Structure formats: C-alpha cells, structure tokens
PDB file of C-alpha atoms (C1' of nucleotides) in Angstrom:
ATOM      1  CA  MET A   1     -43.921  81.828 -30.854  1.00 42.00           C
ATOM      2  CA  MET A   2     -46.477  79.373 -29.610  1.00 43.00           C
ATOM      3  CA  THR A   3     -46.973  75.989 -31.079  1.00 41.00           C
ATOM      4  CA  SER A   4     -50.547  75.384 -32.060  1.00 44.00           C
ATOM      5  CA  THR A   5     -51.070  71.670 -31.517  1.00 50.00           C
ATOM      6  CA  ASN A   6     -50.438  69.342 -28.638  1.00 52.00           C
ATOM      7  CA  ALA A   7     -49.272  66.592 -30.951  1.00 51.00           C
ATOM      8  CA  ASP A   8     -46.294  68.694 -31.976  1.00 55.00           C
ATOM      9  CA  VAL A   9     -45.286  69.286 -28.388  1.00 60.00           C
ATOM     10  CA  THR A  10     -45.457  65.587 -27.590  1.00 88.00           C
ATOM     11  CA  SER A  11     -43.448  64.594 -30.624  1.00 95.00           C
ATOM     12  CA  ASP A  12     -40.920  67.251 -29.756  1.00 96.00           C
ATOM     13  CA  VAL A  13     -40.478  65.699 -26.343  1.00 97.00           C
ATOM     14  CA  VAL A  14     -40.232  62.202 -27.794  1.00 98.00           C
ATOM     15  CA  LEU A  15     -37.597  63.336 -30.265  1.00 98.00           C
ATOM     16  CA  ARG A  16     -35.533  64.950 -27.550  1.00 98.00           C
ATOM     17  CA  VAL A  17     -35.794  61.840 -25.404  1.00 98.00           C
ATOM     18  CA  LEU A  18     -34.774  59.530 -28.250  1.00 98.00           C
ATOM     19  CA  SER A  19     -31.784  61.688 -29.172  1.00 98.00           C
ATOM     20  CA  ASP A  20     -29.814  60.119 -26.326  1.00 98.00           C
ATOM     21  CA  PRO A  21     -28.149  56.816 -27.309  1.00 98.00           C
ATOM     22  CA  LEU A  22     -28.648  55.167 -23.926  1.00 98.00           C
ATOM     23  CA  ARG A  23     -32.345  56.034 -23.802  1.00 98.00           C
ATOM     24  CA  ARG A  24     -32.709  54.758 -27.347  1.00 98.00           C
ATOM     25  CA  ARG A  25     -31.070  51.455 -26.398  1.00 98.00           C
ATOM     26  CA  ILE A  26     -33.366  51.149 -23.413  1.00 98.00           C
ATOM     27  CA  VAL A  27     -36.402  51.797 -25.605  1.00 98.00           C
ATOM     28  CA  ALA A  28     -35.256  49.116 -28.029  1.00 98.00           C
ATOM     29  CA  LEU A  29     -34.775  46.625 -25.192  1.00 98.00           C
ATOM     30  CA  LEU A  30     -38.150  47.413 -23.643  1.00 98.00           C
ATOM     31  CA  ALA A  31     -39.880  46.967 -26.995  1.00 97.00           C
ATOM     32  CA  ARG A  32     -39.401  43.212 -26.649  1.00 96.00           C
ATOM     33  CA  GLU A  33     -40.241  42.550 -23.002  1.00 96.00           C
ATOM     34  CA  GLN A  34     -40.734  44.228 -19.675  1.00 97.00           C
ATOM     35  CA  LEU A  35     -37.505  44.683 -17.775  1.00 97.00           C
ATOM     36  CA  CYS A  36     -36.382  46.236 -14.515  1.00 97.00           C
ATOM     37  CA  ASN A  37     -33.464  48.465 -13.682  1.00 97.00           C
ATOM     38  CA  CYS A  38     -31.099  45.599 -12.917  1.00 97.00           C
ATOM     39  CA  HIS A  39     -31.614  44.016 -16.356  1.00 97.00           C
ATOM     40  CA  LEU A  40     -31.058  47.296 -18.133  1.00 98.00           C
ATOM     41  CA  THR A  41     -27.994  48.110 -16.063  1.00 97.00           C
ATOM     42  CA  GLU A  42     -26.464  44.773 -16.995  1.00 96.00           C
ATOM     43  CA  ALA A  43     -27.528  44.889 -20.644  1.00 97.00           C
ATOM     44  CA  THR A  44     -26.269  48.398 -21.326  1.00 97.00           C
ATOM     45  CA  GLY A  45     -23.172  48.318 -19.162  1.00 97.00           C
ATOM     46  CA  ALA A  46     -24.065  51.739 -17.784  1.00 97.00           C
ATOM     47  CA  GLY A  47     -24.126  52.573 -14.097  1.00 97.00           C
ATOM     48  CA  GLN A  48     -27.260  52.069 -12.036  1.00 98.00           C
ATOM     49  CA  THR A  49     -27.719  55.793 -11.480  1.00 98.00           C
ATOM     50  CA  THR A  50     -27.292  56.477 -15.167  1.00 98.00           C
ATOM     51  CA  VAL A  51     -29.962  53.937 -16.080  1.00 98.00           C
ATOM     52  CA  SER A  52     -32.266  55.234 -13.378  1.00 98.00           C
ATOM     53  CA  ASN A  53     -31.893  58.772 -14.695  1.00 98.00           C
ATOM     54  CA  ALA A  54     -32.642  57.622 -18.229  1.00 98.00           C
ATOM     55  CA  LEU A  55     -35.736  55.767 -17.014  1.00 98.00           C
ATOM     56  CA  ARG A  56     -36.833  58.883 -15.141  1.00 98.00           C
ATOM     57  CA  VAL A  57     -36.698  60.899 -18.366  1.00 98.00           C
ATOM     58  CA  LEU A  58     -38.634  58.202 -20.217  1.00 98.00           C
ATOM     59  CA  ARG A  59     -41.204  58.085 -17.414  1.00 98.00           C
ATOM     60  CA  GLU A  60     -41.728  61.860 -17.285  1.00 97.00           C
ATOM     61  CA  ALA A  61     -42.085  61.933 -21.063  1.00 97.00           C
ATOM     62  CA  GLY A  62     -44.912  59.396 -20.802  1.00 97.00           C
ATOM     63  CA  MET A  63     -43.081  56.838 -22.888  1.00 98.00           C
ATOM     64  CA  VAL A  64     -42.895  54.047 -20.309  1.00 98.00           C
ATOM     65  CA  GLU A  65     -45.113  52.687 -17.551  1.00 97.00           C
ATOM     66  CA  THR A  66     -43.803  51.421 -14.230  1.00 97.00           C
ATOM     67  CA  GLU A  67     -45.089  48.410 -12.353  1.00 95.00           C
ATOM     68  CA  PRO A  68     -43.647  47.861  -8.872  1.00 95.00           C
ATOM     69  CA  CYS A  69     -43.144  44.149  -8.230  1.00 93.00           C
ATOM     70  CA  GLY A  70     -41.753  43.562  -4.793  1.00 92.00           C
ATOM     71  CA  ARG A  71     -38.288  45.078  -4.593  1.00 93.00           C
ATOM     72  CA  PHE A  72     -38.178  45.400  -8.341  1.00 96.00           C
ATOM     73  CA  THR A  73     -39.739  47.898 -10.701  1.00 97.00           C
ATOM     74  CA  TYR A  74     -40.671  46.647 -14.140  1.00 97.00           C
ATOM     75  CA  TYR A  75     -40.774  49.065 -17.038  1.00 98.00           C
ATOM     76  CA  ARG A  76     -43.113  48.698 -19.989  1.00 97.00           C
ATOM     77  CA  LEU A  77     -42.806  50.624 -23.258  1.00 98.00           C
ATOM     78  CA  LEU A  78     -45.930  52.489 -24.352  1.00 97.00           C
ATOM     79  CA  PRO A  79     -46.437  52.300 -28.122  1.00 97.00           C
ATOM     80  CA  GLU A  80     -48.534  55.444 -28.648  1.00 97.00           C
ATOM     81  CA  PRO A  81     -45.829  58.144 -28.404  1.00 98.00           C
ATOM     82  CA  LEU A  82     -43.571  56.237 -30.795  1.00 98.00           C
ATOM     83  CA  ALA A  83     -46.415  55.593 -33.215  1.00 98.00           C
ATOM     84  CA  GLY A  84     -47.434  59.258 -33.113  1.00 98.00           C
ATOM     85  CA  LEU A  85     -43.936  60.432 -33.917  1.00 98.00           C
ATOM     86  CA  ALA A  86     -43.634  57.835 -36.665  1.00 98.00           C
ATOM     87  CA  ASP A  87     -46.829  59.161 -38.246  1.00 98.00           C
ATOM     88  CA  GLU A  88     -45.580  62.742 -38.148  1.00 98.00           C
ATOM     89  CA  LEU A  89     -42.301  61.785 -39.757  1.00 98.00           C
ATOM     90  CA  SER A  90     -44.119  59.777 -42.414  1.00 98.00           C
ATOM     91  CA  ALA A  91     -46.264  62.805 -43.180  1.00 98.00           C
ATOM     92  CA  LEU A  92     -43.171  64.980 -43.591  1.00 98.00           C
ATOM     93  CA  ALA A  93     -41.538  62.410 -45.859  1.00 98.00           C
ATOM     94  CA  ARG A  94     -44.700  62.110 -47.943  1.00 98.00           C
ATOM     95  CA  SER A  95     -44.969  65.893 -48.221  1.00 97.00           C
ATOM     96  CA  ALA A  96     -41.362  66.105 -49.380  1.00 97.00           C
ATOM     97  CA  ARG A  97     -41.968  63.328 -51.921  1.00 96.00           C
ATOM     98  CA  GLU A  98     -45.142  64.849 -53.305  1.00 94.00           C
ATOM     99  CA  SER A  99     -43.945  68.418 -53.360  1.00 85.00           C
ATOM    100  CA  PRO A 100     -43.062  69.510 -56.903  1.00 74.00           C
ATOM    101  CA  ASP A 101     -39.729  71.132 -57.677  1.00 85.00           C
ATOM    102  CA  HIS A 102     -41.163  74.429 -56.628  1.00 89.00           C
ATOM    103  CA  LYS A 103     -38.657  77.022 -55.463  1.00 91.00           C
ATOM    104  CA  ARG A 104     -39.938  80.113 -53.728  1.00 92.00           C
ATOM    105  CA  PRO A 105     -38.331  83.081 -55.520  1.00 92.00           C
ATOM    106  CA  CYS A 106     -35.985  85.290 -53.509  1.00 85.00           C
TER     107      CYS A 106
ATOM    108  CA  MET B   1     -33.708  42.034 -43.006  1.00 48.00           C
ATOM    109  CA  MET B   2     -31.851  44.659 -44.886  1.00 49.00           C
ATOM    110  CA  THR B   3     -28.421  45.808 -43.842  1.00 46.00           C
ATOM    111  CA  SER B   4     -29.322  46.540 -40.280  1.00 45.00           C
ATOM    112  CA  THR B   5     -26.110  48.269 -39.279  1.00 48.00           C
ATOM    113  CA  ASN B   6     -26.248  51.067 -41.817  1.00 52.00           C
ATOM    114  CA  ALA B   7     -29.923  51.718 -41.274  1.00 51.00           C
ATOM    115  CA  ASP B   8     -29.453  51.958 -37.534  1.00 55.00           C
ATOM    116  CA  VAL B   9     -26.561  54.365 -37.813  1.00 61.00           C
ATOM    117  CA  THR B  10     -28.495  56.556 -40.197  1.00 88.00           C
ATOM    118  CA  SER B  11     -31.551  56.653 -37.980  1.00 95.00           C
ATOM    119  CA  ASP B  12     -29.377  57.509 -35.021  1.00 96.00           C
ATOM    120  CA  VAL B  13     -27.982  60.463 -36.919  1.00 97.00           C
ATOM    121  CA  VAL B  14     -31.439  61.530 -38.066  1.00 98.00           C
ATOM    122  CA  LEU B  15     -32.744  61.405 -34.509  1.00 98.00           C
ATOM    123  CA  ARG B  16     -29.906  63.528 -33.226  1.00 98.00           C
ATOM    124  CA  VAL B  17     -30.412  66.046 -36.012  1.00 98.00           C
ATOM    125  CA  LEU B  18     -34.149  66.284 -35.374  1.00 98.00           C
ATOM    126  CA  SER B  19     -33.684  66.793 -31.657  1.00 98.00           C
ATOM    127  CA  ASP B  20     -32.889  70.459 -32.251  1.00 98.00           C
ATOM    128  CA  PRO B  21     -36.024  72.661 -32.508  1.00 98.00           C
ATOM    129  CA  LEU B  22     -34.582  74.957 -35.175  1.00 98.00           C
ATOM    130  CA  ARG B  23     -33.521  72.083 -37.393  1.00 98.00           C
ATOM    131  CA  ARG B  24     -36.926  70.520 -36.925  1.00 98.00           C
ATOM    132  CA  ARG B  25     -38.631  73.761 -37.988  1.00 98.00           C
ATOM    133  CA  ILE B  26     -36.394  73.973 -41.040  1.00 98.00           C
ATOM    134  CA  VAL B  27     -37.248  70.391 -41.973  1.00 98.00           C
ATOM    135  CA  ALA B  28     -40.955  71.171 -41.648  1.00 98.00           C
ATOM    136  CA  LEU B  29     -40.588  74.252 -43.857  1.00 98.00           C
ATOM    137  CA  LEU B  30     -38.561  72.382 -46.476  1.00 98.00           C
ATOM    138  CA  ALA B  31     -41.141  69.611 -46.591  1.00 98.00           C
ATOM    139  CA  ARG B  32     -43.452  71.976 -48.489  1.00 96.00           C
ATOM    140  CA  GLU B  33     -41.131  73.708 -50.942  1.00 97.00           C
ATOM    141  CA  GLN B  34     -37.506  74.337 -51.742  1.00 97.00           C
ATOM    142  CA  LEU B  35     -36.127  77.363 -49.930  1.00 97.00           C
ATOM    143  CA  CYS B  36     -32.806  79.143 -49.594  1.00 97.00           C
ATOM    144  CA  ASN B  37     -30.989  80.483 -46.578  1.00 97.00           C
ATOM    145  CA  CYS B  38     -32.601  83.922 -46.793  1.00 97.00           C
ATOM    146  CA  HIS B  39     -36.135  82.492 -46.658  1.00 97.00           C
ATOM    147  CA  LEU B  40     -35.316  80.302 -43.690  1.00 98.00           C
ATOM    148  CA  THR B  41     -33.559  83.122 -41.886  1.00 98.00           C
ATOM    149  CA  GLU B  42     -36.630  85.289 -42.273  1.00 97.00           C
ATOM    150  CA  ALA B  43     -39.143  82.535 -41.490  1.00 97.00           C
ATOM    151  CA  THR B  44     -37.433  81.306 -38.345  1.00 97.00           C
ATOM    152  CA  GLY B  45     -36.200  84.647 -37.045  1.00 97.00           C
ATOM    153  CA  ALA B  46     -32.812  83.067 -36.358  1.00 97.00           C
ATOM    154  CA  GLY B  47     -29.529  84.634 -37.396  1.00 98.00           C
ATOM    155  CA  GLN B  48     -28.011  83.873 -40.776  1.00 98.00           C
ATOM    156  CA  THR B  49     -25.070  82.046 -39.235  1.00 98.00           C
ATOM    157  CA  THR B  50     -27.391  79.999 -37.059  1.00 98.00           C
ATOM    158  CA  VAL B  51     -29.467  78.906 -40.043  1.00 98.00           C
ATOM    159  CA  SER B  52     -26.350  78.162 -42.067  1.00 98.00           C
ATOM    160  CA  ASN B  53     -25.028  75.982 -39.257  1.00 98.00           C
ATOM    161  CA  ALA B  54     -28.320  74.116 -39.023  1.00 98.00           C
ATOM    162  CA  LEU B  55     -28.325  73.569 -42.781  1.00 98.00           C
ATOM    163  CA  ARG B  56     -24.762  72.314 -42.588  1.00 98.00           C
ATOM    164  CA  VAL B  57     -25.779  69.681 -40.058  1.00 98.00           C
ATOM    165  CA  LEU B  58     -28.747  68.668 -42.206  1.00 98.00           C
ATOM    166  CA  ARG B  59     -26.508  68.480 -45.261  1.00 98.00           C
ATOM    167  CA  GLU B  60     -23.834  66.363 -43.582  1.00 97.00           C
ATOM    168  CA  ALA B  61     -26.529  64.022 -42.274  1.00 97.00           C
ATOM    169  CA  GLY B  62     -27.738  63.456 -45.831  1.00 97.00           C
ATOM    170  CA  MET B  63     -31.181  64.835 -45.091  1.00 98.00           C
ATOM    171  CA  VAL B  64     -31.164  67.716 -47.574  1.00 98.00           C
ATOM    172  CA  GLU B  65     -29.824  68.373 -51.047  1.00 97.00           C
ATOM    173  CA  THR B  66     -28.339  71.687 -52.160  1.00 97.00           C
ATOM    174  CA  GLU B  67     -28.848  73.299 -55.532  1.00 95.00           C
ATOM    175  CA  PRO B  68     -26.791  76.433 -56.198  1.00 95.00           C
ATOM    176  CA  CYS B  69     -28.809  78.942 -58.166  1.00 94.00           C
ATOM    177  CA  GLY B  70     -26.767  82.044 -58.839  1.00 93.00           C
ATOM    178  CA  ARG B  71     -26.037  83.749 -55.578  1.00 94.00           C
ATOM    179  CA  PHE B  72     -28.620  81.665 -53.816  1.00 96.00           C
ATOM    180  CA  THR B  73     -28.530  78.094 -52.604  1.00 97.00           C
ATOM    181  CA  TYR B  74     -31.793  76.207 -52.599  1.00 97.00           C
ATOM    182  CA  TYR B  75     -32.308  73.378 -50.145  1.00 98.00           C
ATOM    183  CA  ARG B  76     -34.496  70.365 -50.825  1.00 97.00           C
ATOM    184  CA  LEU B  77     -35.642  67.873 -48.197  1.00 98.00           C
ATOM    185  CA  LEU B  78     -34.881  64.225 -48.952  1.00 97.00           C
ATOM    186  CA  PRO B  79     -37.731  61.943 -47.880  1.00 97.00           C
ATOM    187  CA  GLU B  80     -35.790  58.694 -47.455  1.00 97.00           C
ATOM    188  CA  PRO B  81     -34.064  59.352 -44.110  1.00 98.00           C
ATOM    189  CA  LEU B  82     -37.312  60.519 -42.553  1.00 98.00           C
ATOM    190  CA  ALA B  83     -39.235  57.569 -43.959  1.00 98.00           C
ATOM    191  CA  GLY B  84     -36.580  55.150 -42.715  1.00 98.00           C
ATOM    192  CA  LEU B  85     -36.723  56.522 -39.212  1.00 98.00           C
ATOM    193  CA  ALA B  86     -40.518  56.476 -39.288  1.00 98.00           C
ATOM    194  CA  ASP B  87     -40.435  52.808 -40.238  1.00 98.00           C
ATOM    195  CA  GLU B  88     -38.074  51.960 -37.400  1.00 98.00           C
ATOM    196  CA  LEU B  89     -40.214  53.776 -34.868  1.00 98.00           C
ATOM    197  CA  SER B  90     -43.321  52.058 -36.201  1.00 98.00           C
ATOM    198  CA  ALA B  91     -41.612  48.709 -35.804  1.00 98.00           C
ATOM    199  CA  LEU B  92     -40.724  49.508 -32.192  1.00 98.00           C
ATOM    200  CA  ALA B  93     -44.286  50.613 -31.464  1.00 98.00           C
ATOM    201  CA  ARG B  94     -45.675  47.465 -33.070  1.00 98.00           C
ATOM    202  CA  SER B  95     -43.279  45.277 -31.109  1.00 97.00           C
ATOM    203  CA  ALA B  96     -44.320  46.978 -27.879  1.00 97.00           C
ATOM    204  CA  ARG B  97     -47.992  46.523 -28.778  1.00 96.00           C
ATOM    205  CA  GLU B  98     -47.670  42.862 -29.727  1.00 95.00           C
ATOM    206  CA  SER B  99     -45.367  41.880 -26.909  1.00 86.00           C
ATOM    207  CA  PRO B 100     -47.272  39.984 -24.223  1.00 76.00           C
ATOM    208  CA  ASP B 101     -47.025  40.978 -20.582  1.00 84.00           C
ATOM    209  CA  HIS B 102     -43.854  38.989 -20.343  1.00 89.00           C
ATOM    210  CA  LYS B 103     -41.472  40.037 -17.592  1.00 91.00           C
ATOM    211  CA  ARG B 104     -37.988  38.663 -17.567  1.00 92.00           C
ATOM    212  CA  PRO B 105     -37.369  37.294 -14.057  1.00 92.00           C
ATOM    213  CA  CYS B 106     -34.645  38.903 -11.976  1.00 84.00           C
TER     214      CYS B 106
ATOM    215  C1'  DG C   1     -13.407  97.634 -62.315  1.00 94.72           C
ATOM    216  C1'  DT C   2     -16.041  98.245 -57.498  1.00 94.72           C
ATOM    217  C1'  DA C   3     -19.914  97.743 -54.557  1.00 94.72           C
ATOM    218  C1'  DA C   4     -23.588  95.079 -52.636  1.00 94.72           C
ATOM    219  C1'  DC C   5     -25.580  90.857 -51.505  1.00 94.72           C
ATOM    220  C1'  DG C   6     -26.037  85.833 -50.198  1.00 94.72           C
ATOM    221  C1'  DT C   7     -23.725  82.248 -48.124  1.00 94.72           C
ATOM    222  C1'  DA C   8     -20.163  79.526 -45.712  1.00 94.72           C
ATOM    223  C1'  DT C   9     -16.551  79.116 -42.298  1.00 94.72           C
ATOM    224  C1'  DC C  10     -14.006  80.126 -38.103  1.00 94.72           C
ATOM    225  C1'  DA C  11     -13.344  81.186 -33.165  1.00 94.72           C
ATOM    226  C1'  DC C  12     -15.400  81.927 -29.008  1.00 94.72           C
ATOM    227  C1'  DC C  13     -18.862  82.005 -25.202  1.00 94.72           C
ATOM    228  C1'  DC C  14     -22.161  79.901 -22.471  1.00 94.72           C
ATOM    229  C1'  DG C  15     -26.103  77.261 -21.123  1.00 94.72           C
ATOM    230  C1'  DA C  16     -27.881  72.570 -21.223  1.00 94.72           C
ATOM    231  C1'  DT C  17     -27.366  67.873 -20.100  1.00 94.72           C
ATOM    232  C1'  DG C  18     -25.467  63.359 -19.149  1.00 94.72           C
ATOM    233  C1'  DA C  19     -22.322  60.691 -15.912  1.00 94.72           C
ATOM    234  C1'  DT C  20     -20.985  59.846 -11.308  1.00 94.72           C
ATOM    235  C1'  DG C  21     -20.800  59.186  -6.146  1.00 94.72           C
ATOM    236  C1'  DA C  22     -23.085  59.696  -1.764  1.00 94.72           C
ATOM    237  C1'  DC C  23     -27.220  59.134   0.467  1.00 94.72           C
ATOM    238  C1'  DA C  24     -32.183  57.909   1.330  1.00 94.72           C
ATOM    239  C1'  DT C  25     -35.986  54.668   0.803  1.00 94.72           C
ATOM    240  C1'  DC C  26     -38.375  50.422   0.645  1.00 94.72           C
ATOM    241  C1'  DA C  27     -39.234  45.545   0.416  1.00 94.72           C
ATOM    242  C1'  DA C  28     -37.868  40.727   1.253  1.00 94.72           C
ATOM    243  C1'  DC C  29     -35.650  37.431   4.287  1.00 94.72           C
ATOM    244  C1'  DG C  30     -33.183  35.666   8.160  1.00 94.72           C
TER     245       DG C  30
ATOM    246  C1'  DC D   1     -35.858  44.064  14.076  1.00 94.72           C
ATOM    247  C1'  DG D   2     -31.625  44.276  11.354  1.00 94.72           C
ATOM    248  C1'  DT D   3     -29.424  43.246   7.152  1.00 94.72           C
ATOM    249  C1'  DT D   4     -29.155  42.996   2.323  1.00 94.72           C
ATOM    250  C1'  DG D   5     -30.233  44.246  -2.189  1.00 94.72           C
ATOM    251  C1'  DA D   6     -32.879  47.128  -5.614  1.00 94.72           C
ATOM    252  C1'  DT D   7     -34.194  51.579  -6.748  1.00 94.72           C
ATOM    253  C1'  DG D   8     -34.779  56.681  -6.663  1.00 94.72           C
ATOM    254  C1'  DT D   9     -32.956  61.316  -5.512  1.00 94.72           C
ATOM    255  C1'  DC D  10     -29.606  64.975  -4.838  1.00 94.72           C
ATOM    256  C1'  DA D  11     -25.415  67.670  -5.701  1.00 94.72           C
ATOM    257  C1'  DT D  12     -21.456  68.104  -8.460  1.00 94.72           C
ATOM    258  C1'  DC D  13     -18.654  68.083 -12.501  1.00 94.72           C
ATOM    259  C1'  DA D  14     -17.278  67.806 -17.259  1.00 94.72           C
ATOM    260  C1'  DT D  15     -18.453  67.744 -21.770  1.00 94.72           C
ATOM    261  C1'  DC D  16     -21.188  68.889 -25.769  1.00 94.72           C
ATOM    262  C1'  DG D  17     -23.622  71.651 -28.689  1.00 94.72           C
ATOM    263  C1'  DG D  18     -25.963  75.722 -30.288  1.00 94.72           C
ATOM    264  C1'  DG D  19     -25.818  80.938 -30.804  1.00 94.72           C
ATOM    265  C1'  DT D  20     -23.125  84.901 -32.307  1.00 94.72           C
ATOM    266  C1'  DG D  21     -19.792  88.171 -34.497  1.00 94.72           C
ATOM    267  C1'  DA D  22     -16.027  88.688 -37.574  1.00 94.72           C
ATOM    268  C1'  DT D  23     -14.396  87.284 -41.702  1.00 94.72           C
ATOM    269  C1'  DA D  24     -13.846  85.114 -46.297  1.00 94.72           C
ATOM    270  C1'  DC D  25     -15.622  83.689 -50.783  1.00 94.72           C
ATOM    271  C1'  DG D  26     -18.404  83.874 -54.849  1.00 94.72           C
ATOM    272  C1'  DT D  27     -21.925  86.060 -57.664  1.00 94.72           C
ATOM    273  C1'  DT D  28     -24.708  89.722 -59.459  1.00 94.72           C
ATOM    274  C1'  DA D  29     -25.486  94.586 -60.211  1.00 94.72           C
ATOM    275  C1'  DC D  30     -23.899  99.281 -61.266  1.00 94.72           C
TER     276       DC D  30
END
DNA sequence: GTAACGTATCACCCGATGATGACATCAACG
DNA sequence: CGTTGATGTCATCATCGGGTGATACGTTAC
C-alpha cells in the first residue's frame, strides 16, 4: 500500500528517529542551544562514534542543521519536523476524544 | 512543572510504541471508532497473531482500553498519552525556535 | 453436549539496528 | 610541514523486536 501524503511519511521518519533514547536525549539537549559532537559525547556518556551515528540519522531525517566552525561542527535543532509531528498527534488525540462510543459491528 | 519524571517515562514508552508502522496504523484506525481484533486484522492485512501482539503492546503502554463484548474485544484509543507526547514535542519545537543562535564554546 | 469462532499466549526464526573499534579526513597550531 | 585533536565513515558483532504457526481459552451457535 502507498501512503497518500508526504506529511505522513515525514512524521513516520521523525517517529522512528525519536524512538531511540540516545537520539531523543540529543534532541532535548539541542533544543536549548547549539552544540557540537564533543559536548554531546560528554553530556550523554556515549562513545564518539555512537554520537556521530546518531547525529547522522538526525541529519538525514532533516531534523538538525550542521554548521562547520573550524574543527568543530555545531548542530542546530530544526523545529518544523517536531512541530509537524506534534500537530499530527494532537489531531489523533482530538479525534479519539471527539469520537462517540461508536463500535463498528462485527 | 508537573511531575516531570512520570511524564517523561510515559512519553518515552509512547514514542517507542508509535515507532512501529503497524501499531501506528492501528492507532490511526482506532482514533475514529472502536474496533475489535477482526476489524483490524482485515483492515491492516496483517495476521491475527500480529495484530494481537500489537494490541498487547498498546494495552500495556496504557494507550488503549479494552471492552469485552461477548466473543469480541473492542479497543478504544485513549487520547491522553498522545496529547501528552504532542505537548512535549511542541515544547521542544518552541524551545528550538526561541533559542537564540547561542553556541556553547568548546 | 459438541462444533465453530474470536482472541490471547507461547516458542521460534530472522531481519533490522545500535554499539564498537579501526581508519580516513580536515582544520588549527607549533 | 608535521602533529594533534575533532569528526565522519566503514566493517563487524550482538542484541532486540516483530512476524508466524501451533496451541489454549472462552463464548456463541447448533
């Protein structure tokens, strides 16, 4: 089956990305300020390669932007993908709240 | 701030649950009306055991309620977990939007 | 009663994916 | 230039998690 809208595909990707605890921690840290690999490695306690892999996934999903700064590479969190997913989830919650106690008969 | 620990744990669980495409489809279907296993099996094309497993995960995560109805078991989507996660994601997006171009020095 | 149906559980297989170490790359600094 | 430190990439491995079939349980129908 094909999905009909692009928004669904994007939110699917965002959900899969956020399902990993380390990536979620990184997203939370980047929500406050721009950081580079060394900060995230120290803050999370994970190995440098592990952090770099997580950042690669975030980058390919379009959730972060990179800004090379000398030897360092700063990462910035993009708000749009998160906001889009939040809206979709809100719509689902609203639909569930507004839906009557209708049961489709078997 | 509310109890931040419990909310975080719950949202973590919700994210992990929603990372699976089948579970996500089931959530979308349940957002409109209450359904039982047979409906979901037919609608998703997945096997009965597969759907039952997905529903088990949703149940244990506190995202759906079950209502036995004779031989059937109707499932109802609970809006709160979804709304809570949506709020958290919105907060992250807002924080990323409002945060200045501050880079923590290395 | 017995049969048929819906659902849940168990045991197993297998593909996906995250962690890790070795290596390559690139920029600053002497 | 050559070294050092930060970062990305590749190959490998182990673990996790979802799909599936057999089976069990409970309920309705005959």
